Structures are given as C-alpha cells and as structure tokens.
PDB file of C-alpha atoms and ligand atoms in Angstrom:
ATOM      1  CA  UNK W  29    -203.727  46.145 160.838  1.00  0.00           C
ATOM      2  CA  UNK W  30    -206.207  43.149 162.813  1.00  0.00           C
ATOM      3  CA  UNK W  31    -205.188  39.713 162.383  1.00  0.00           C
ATOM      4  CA  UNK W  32    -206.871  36.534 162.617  1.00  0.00           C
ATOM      5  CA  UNK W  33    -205.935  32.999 162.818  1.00  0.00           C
ATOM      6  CA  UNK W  34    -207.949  29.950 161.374  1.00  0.00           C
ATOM      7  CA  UNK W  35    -207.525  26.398 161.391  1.00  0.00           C
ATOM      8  CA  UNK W  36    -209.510  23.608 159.205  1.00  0.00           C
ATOM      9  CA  UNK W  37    -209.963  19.850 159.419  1.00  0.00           C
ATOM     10  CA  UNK W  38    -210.772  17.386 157.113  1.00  0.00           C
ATOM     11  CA  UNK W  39    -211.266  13.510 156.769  1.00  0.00           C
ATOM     12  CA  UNK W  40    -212.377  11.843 153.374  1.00  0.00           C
ATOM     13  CA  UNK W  41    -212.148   7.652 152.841  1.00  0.00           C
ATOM     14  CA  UNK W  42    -210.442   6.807 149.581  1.00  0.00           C
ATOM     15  CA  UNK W  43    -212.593   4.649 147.626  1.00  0.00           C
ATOM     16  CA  UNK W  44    -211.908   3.260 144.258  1.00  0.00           C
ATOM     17  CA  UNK W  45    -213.270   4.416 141.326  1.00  0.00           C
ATOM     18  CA  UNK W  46    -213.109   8.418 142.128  1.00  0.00           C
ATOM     19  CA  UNK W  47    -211.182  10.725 140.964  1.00  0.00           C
ATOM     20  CA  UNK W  48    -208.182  11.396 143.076  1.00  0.00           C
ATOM     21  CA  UNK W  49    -208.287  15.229 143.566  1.00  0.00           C
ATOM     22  CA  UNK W  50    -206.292  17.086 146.603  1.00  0.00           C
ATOM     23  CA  UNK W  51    -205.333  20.561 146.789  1.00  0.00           C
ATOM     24  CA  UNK W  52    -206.861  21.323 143.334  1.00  0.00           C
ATOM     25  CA  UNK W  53    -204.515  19.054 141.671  1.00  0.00           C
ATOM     26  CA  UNK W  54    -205.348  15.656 140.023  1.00  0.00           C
ATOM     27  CA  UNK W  55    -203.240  12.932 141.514  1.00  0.00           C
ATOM     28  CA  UNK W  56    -202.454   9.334 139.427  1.00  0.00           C
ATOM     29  CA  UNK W  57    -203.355   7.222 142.492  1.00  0.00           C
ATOM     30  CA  UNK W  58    -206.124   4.018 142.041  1.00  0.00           C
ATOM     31  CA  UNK W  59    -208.633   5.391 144.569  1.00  0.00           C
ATOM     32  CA  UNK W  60    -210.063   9.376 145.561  1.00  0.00           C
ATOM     33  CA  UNK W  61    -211.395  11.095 148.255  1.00  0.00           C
ATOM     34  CA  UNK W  62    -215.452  10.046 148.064  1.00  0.00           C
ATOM     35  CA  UNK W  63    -218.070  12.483 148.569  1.00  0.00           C
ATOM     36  CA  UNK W  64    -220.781  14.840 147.623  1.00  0.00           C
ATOM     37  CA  UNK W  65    -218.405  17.299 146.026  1.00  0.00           C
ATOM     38  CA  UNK W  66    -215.151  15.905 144.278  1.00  0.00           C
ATOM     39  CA  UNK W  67    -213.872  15.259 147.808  1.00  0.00           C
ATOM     40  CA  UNK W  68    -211.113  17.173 147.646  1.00  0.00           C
ATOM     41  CA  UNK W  69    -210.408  16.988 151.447  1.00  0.00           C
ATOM     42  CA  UNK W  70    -207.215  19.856 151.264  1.00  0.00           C
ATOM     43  CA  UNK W  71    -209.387  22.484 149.811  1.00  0.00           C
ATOM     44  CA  UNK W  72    -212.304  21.628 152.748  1.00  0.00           C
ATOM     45  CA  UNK W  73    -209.648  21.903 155.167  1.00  0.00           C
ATOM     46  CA  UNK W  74    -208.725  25.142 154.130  1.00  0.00           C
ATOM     47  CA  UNK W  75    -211.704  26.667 153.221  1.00  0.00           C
ATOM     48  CA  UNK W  76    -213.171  26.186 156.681  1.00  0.00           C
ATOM     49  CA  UNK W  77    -209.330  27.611 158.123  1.00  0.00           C
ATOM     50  CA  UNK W  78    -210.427  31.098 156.068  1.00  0.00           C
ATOM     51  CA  UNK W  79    -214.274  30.242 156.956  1.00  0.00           C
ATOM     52  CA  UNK W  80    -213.073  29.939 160.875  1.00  0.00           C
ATOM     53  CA  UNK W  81    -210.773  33.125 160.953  1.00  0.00           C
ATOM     54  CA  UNK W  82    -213.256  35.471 159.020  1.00  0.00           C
ATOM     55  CA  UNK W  83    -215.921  34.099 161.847  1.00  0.00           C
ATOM     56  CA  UNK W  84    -218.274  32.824 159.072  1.00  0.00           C
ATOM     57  CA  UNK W  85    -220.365  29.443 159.257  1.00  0.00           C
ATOM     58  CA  UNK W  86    -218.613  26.322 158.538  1.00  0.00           C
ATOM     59  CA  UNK W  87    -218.010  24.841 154.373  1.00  0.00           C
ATOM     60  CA  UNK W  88    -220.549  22.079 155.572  1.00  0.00           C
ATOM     61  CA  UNK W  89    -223.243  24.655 156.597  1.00  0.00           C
ATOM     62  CA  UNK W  90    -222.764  26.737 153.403  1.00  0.00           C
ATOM     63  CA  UNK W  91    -222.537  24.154 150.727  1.00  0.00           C
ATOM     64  CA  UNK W  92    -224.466  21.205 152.684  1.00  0.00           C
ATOM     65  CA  UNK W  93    -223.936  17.794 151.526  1.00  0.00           C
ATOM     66  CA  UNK W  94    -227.772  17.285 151.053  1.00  0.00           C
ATOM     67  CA  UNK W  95    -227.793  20.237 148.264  1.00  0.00           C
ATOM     68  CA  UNK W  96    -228.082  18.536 144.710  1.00  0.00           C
ATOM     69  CA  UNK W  97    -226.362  21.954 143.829  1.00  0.00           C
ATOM     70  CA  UNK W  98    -223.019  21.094 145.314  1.00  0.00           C
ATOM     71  CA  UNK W  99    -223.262  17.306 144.232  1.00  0.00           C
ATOM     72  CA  UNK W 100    -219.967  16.428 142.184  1.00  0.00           C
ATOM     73  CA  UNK W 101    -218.845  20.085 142.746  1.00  0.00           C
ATOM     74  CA  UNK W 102    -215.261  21.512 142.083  1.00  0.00           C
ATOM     75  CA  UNK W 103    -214.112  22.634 145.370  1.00  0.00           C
ATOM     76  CA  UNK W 104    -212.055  24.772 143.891  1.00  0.00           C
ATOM     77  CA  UNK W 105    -215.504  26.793 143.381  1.00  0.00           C
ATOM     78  CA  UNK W 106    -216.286  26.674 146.911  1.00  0.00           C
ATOM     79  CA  UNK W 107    -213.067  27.488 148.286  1.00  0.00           C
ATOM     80  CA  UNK W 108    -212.914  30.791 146.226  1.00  0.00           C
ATOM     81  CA  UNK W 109    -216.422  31.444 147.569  1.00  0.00           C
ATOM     82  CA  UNK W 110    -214.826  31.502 151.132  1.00  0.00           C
ATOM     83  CA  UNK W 111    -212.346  33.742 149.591  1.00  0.00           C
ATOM     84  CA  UNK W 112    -214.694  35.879 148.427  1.00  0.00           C
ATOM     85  CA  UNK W 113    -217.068  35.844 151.509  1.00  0.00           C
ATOM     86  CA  UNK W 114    -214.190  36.800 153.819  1.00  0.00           C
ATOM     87  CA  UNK W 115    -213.207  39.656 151.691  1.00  0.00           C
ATOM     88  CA  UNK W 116    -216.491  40.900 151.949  1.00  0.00           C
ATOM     89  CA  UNK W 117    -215.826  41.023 155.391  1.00  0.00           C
ATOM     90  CA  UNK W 118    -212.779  43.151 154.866  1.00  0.00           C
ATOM     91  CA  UNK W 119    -210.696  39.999 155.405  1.00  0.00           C
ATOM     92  CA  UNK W 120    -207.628  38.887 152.827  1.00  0.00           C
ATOM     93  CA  UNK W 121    -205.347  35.831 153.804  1.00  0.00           C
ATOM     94  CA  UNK W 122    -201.776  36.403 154.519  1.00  0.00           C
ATOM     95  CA  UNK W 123    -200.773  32.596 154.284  1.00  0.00           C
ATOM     96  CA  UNK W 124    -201.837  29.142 154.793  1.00  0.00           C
ATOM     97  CA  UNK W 125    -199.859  26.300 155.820  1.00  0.00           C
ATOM     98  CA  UNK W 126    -201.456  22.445 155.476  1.00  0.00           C
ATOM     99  CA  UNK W 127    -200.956  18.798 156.557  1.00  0.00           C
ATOM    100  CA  UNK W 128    -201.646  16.111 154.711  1.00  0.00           C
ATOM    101  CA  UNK W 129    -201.513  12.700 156.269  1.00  0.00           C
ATOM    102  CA  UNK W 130    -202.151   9.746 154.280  1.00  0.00           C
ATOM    103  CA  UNK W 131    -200.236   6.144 153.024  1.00  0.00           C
ATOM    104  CA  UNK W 132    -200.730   7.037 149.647  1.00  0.00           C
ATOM    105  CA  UNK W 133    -201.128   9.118 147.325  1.00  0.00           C
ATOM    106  CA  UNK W 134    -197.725  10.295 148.056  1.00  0.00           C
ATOM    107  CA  UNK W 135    -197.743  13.942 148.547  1.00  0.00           C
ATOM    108  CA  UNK W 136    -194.542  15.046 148.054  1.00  0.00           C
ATOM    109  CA  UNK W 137    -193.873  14.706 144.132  1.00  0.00           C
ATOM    110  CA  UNK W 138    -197.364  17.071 143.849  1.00  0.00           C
ATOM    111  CA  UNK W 139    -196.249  19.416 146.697  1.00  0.00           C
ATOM    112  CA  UNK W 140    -194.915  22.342 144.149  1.00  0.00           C
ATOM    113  CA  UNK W 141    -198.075  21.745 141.806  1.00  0.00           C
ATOM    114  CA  UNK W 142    -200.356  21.930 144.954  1.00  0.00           C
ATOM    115  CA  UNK W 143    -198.912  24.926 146.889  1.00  0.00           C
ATOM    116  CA  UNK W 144    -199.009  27.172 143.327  1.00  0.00           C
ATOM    117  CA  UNK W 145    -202.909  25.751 142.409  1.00  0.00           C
ATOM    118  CA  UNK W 146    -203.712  26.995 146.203  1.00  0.00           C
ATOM    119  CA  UNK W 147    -201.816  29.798 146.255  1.00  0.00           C
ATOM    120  CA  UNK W 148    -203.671  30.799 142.811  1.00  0.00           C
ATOM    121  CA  UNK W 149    -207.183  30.055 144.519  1.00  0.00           C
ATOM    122  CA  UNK W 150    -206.221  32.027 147.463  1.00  0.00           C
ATOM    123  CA  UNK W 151    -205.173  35.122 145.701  1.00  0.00           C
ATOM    124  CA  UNK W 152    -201.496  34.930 147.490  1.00  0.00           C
ATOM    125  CA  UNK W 153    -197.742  34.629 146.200  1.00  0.00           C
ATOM    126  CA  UNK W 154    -196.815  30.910 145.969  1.00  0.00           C
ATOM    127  CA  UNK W 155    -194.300  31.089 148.835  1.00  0.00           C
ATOM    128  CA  UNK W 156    -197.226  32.473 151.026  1.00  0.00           C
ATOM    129  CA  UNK W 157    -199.088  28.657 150.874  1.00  0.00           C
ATOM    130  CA  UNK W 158    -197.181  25.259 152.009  1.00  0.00           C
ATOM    131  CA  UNK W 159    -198.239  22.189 152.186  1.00  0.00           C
ATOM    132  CA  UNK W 160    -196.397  18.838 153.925  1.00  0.00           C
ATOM    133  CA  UNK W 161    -197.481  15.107 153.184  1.00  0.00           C
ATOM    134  CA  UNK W 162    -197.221  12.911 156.252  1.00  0.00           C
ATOM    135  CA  UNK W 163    -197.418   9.252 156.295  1.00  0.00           C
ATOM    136  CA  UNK W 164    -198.862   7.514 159.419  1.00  0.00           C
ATOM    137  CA  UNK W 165    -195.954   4.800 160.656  1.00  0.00           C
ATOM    138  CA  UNK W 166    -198.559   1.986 159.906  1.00  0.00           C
ATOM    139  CA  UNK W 167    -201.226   3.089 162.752  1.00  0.00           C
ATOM    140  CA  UNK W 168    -204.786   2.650 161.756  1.00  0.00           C
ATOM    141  CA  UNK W 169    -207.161   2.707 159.062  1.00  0.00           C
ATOM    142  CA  UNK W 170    -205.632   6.131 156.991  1.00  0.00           C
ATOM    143  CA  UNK W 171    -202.195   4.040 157.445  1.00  0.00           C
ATOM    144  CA  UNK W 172    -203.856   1.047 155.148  1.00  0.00           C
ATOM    145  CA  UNK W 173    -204.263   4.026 152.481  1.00  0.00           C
ATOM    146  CA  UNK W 174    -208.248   4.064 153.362  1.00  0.00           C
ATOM    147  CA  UNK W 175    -208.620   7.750 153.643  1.00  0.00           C
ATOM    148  CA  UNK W 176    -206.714  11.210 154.216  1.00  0.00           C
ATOM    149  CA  UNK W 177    -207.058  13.436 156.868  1.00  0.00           C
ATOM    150  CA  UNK W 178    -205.958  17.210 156.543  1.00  0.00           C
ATOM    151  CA  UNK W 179    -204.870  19.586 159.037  1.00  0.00           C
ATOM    152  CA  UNK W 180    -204.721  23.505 157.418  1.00  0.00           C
ATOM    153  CA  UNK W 181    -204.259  26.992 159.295  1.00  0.00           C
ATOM    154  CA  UNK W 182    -204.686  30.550 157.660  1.00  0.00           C
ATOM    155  CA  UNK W 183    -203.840  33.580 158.654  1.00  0.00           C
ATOM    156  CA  UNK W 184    -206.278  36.344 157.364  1.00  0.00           C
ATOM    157  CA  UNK W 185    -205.449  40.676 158.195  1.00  0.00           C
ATOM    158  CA  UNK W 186    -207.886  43.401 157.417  1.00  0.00           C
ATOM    159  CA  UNK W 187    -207.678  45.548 154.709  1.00  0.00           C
TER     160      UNK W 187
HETATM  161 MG1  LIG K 230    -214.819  17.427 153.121  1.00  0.00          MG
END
C-alpha cells in the first residue's frame, strides 16, 4: 500500500454580516469567514491537504474566485469534489487532523459536530478526523477576532 501526506492552509477575515460557517457546521458567532464561496476556511484548508497529497492543482485553481459558478458556494460541494478527484486517482484518505486558530468563534463546544460533518464529507470513521481550536494569546489581528487561520494535514493510501 503507497501513502501520501498533505497539508492545507487557510486564512479568511471575519466580517459581519456573513454567515459563520467552519468545518461544515454553522456556528452562532456575530461575524463569518467572507468570501467568494461561504468562506468556510476549515473545509479550504483541507481540501487543498487531499488536493496537495493526491498531487492535483490547488482549491483556488479549480474553483477560482473569479468563477460566478463558485460565488456563494457550499464548500462542502467542493471539498467532496477533491474527494472525488483524488479517488479517481486511486487515492482514499486515511485521516485528517486540523488547526483552527482564532479569538472567537470558540471552537471547542462545535469540535464533536465538526469532526463527524468532516468525517461524513471525507468518507472516513469519525475518530479518523480531529480538529483543535487554538486561541492566539492576544498577538495580532486574528487575536482581535478579525479572521481565522487553519492549519489541516491528510493522509491519503492507494487503493
Ligand atoms: Mg479559502
């Protein structure tokens, strides 16, 4: 069995008046992630983690931000599109781990609710997705609850 290891990044500002979307899951929080799509920056990070390992093009290069077809879209759409494009590559993902860090929304009362919505998306057992929330010890802009910034890594084996 081949193996491959991805990791994702993502940074969205929270702005008031969206949605507030992260790992799939709606959040009760005053401001979400802008963007072209519903901003969900967790699912972006981990898209392009399964996007990187299956050595496909990046989320922003398949569903460009200048496409009217992606504006407002669920990423929960595009993510399963990576899914799919990796598998038709002979690729399925083993498990994903992600970082959230933001000042708010707070992560942790959402973590079961996120890791089981992912772990759906993905295909996997729940225990085979995890997810932290990190706060950011008052440095900088994400620390004055401005934006969140994701970290994800996936593992992906062969068929
Ligand atoms: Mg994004």
């Amino acid at each position: 069995m081949k193996t491959r290891v991805g990791l994702g990044f993502d940074v969205h500002r929270l702005v008031a008046g969206r949605p507030c979307i992260l790992g799939g899951v709606p959040f009760e929080h005053a401001r979400g992630p802008e963007g072209h799509s519903d901003g969900d920056a967790v699912l972006h990070a981990l898209a392009d983690a399964i996007l990187g390992a299956a050595g496909l093009d990046d989320l922003g290069s398949l569903f460009s931000d200048r496409d009217p077809r992606w504006k407002g879209a669920d990423s929960a759409v595009l993510l399963q599109e990576c899914v799919r494009l990796a598998r038709a590559k002979g690729w399925r993902v083993v498990n994903a781990d992600v970082v959230v860090a933001t000042e708010g929304p707070r992560i942790a009362p959402m973590r079961a609710a996120m890791r089981s919505r992912m772990a759906q998306l993905l295909g996997v057992d729940g225990d085979a997705v995890n997810v932290k929330g990190k706060t950011l010890e008052g440095l900088g802009a994400l620390a004055h609850g401005e934006g969140v910034a994701v970290q994800a890594i996936c593992l992906l084996a062969s068929d």
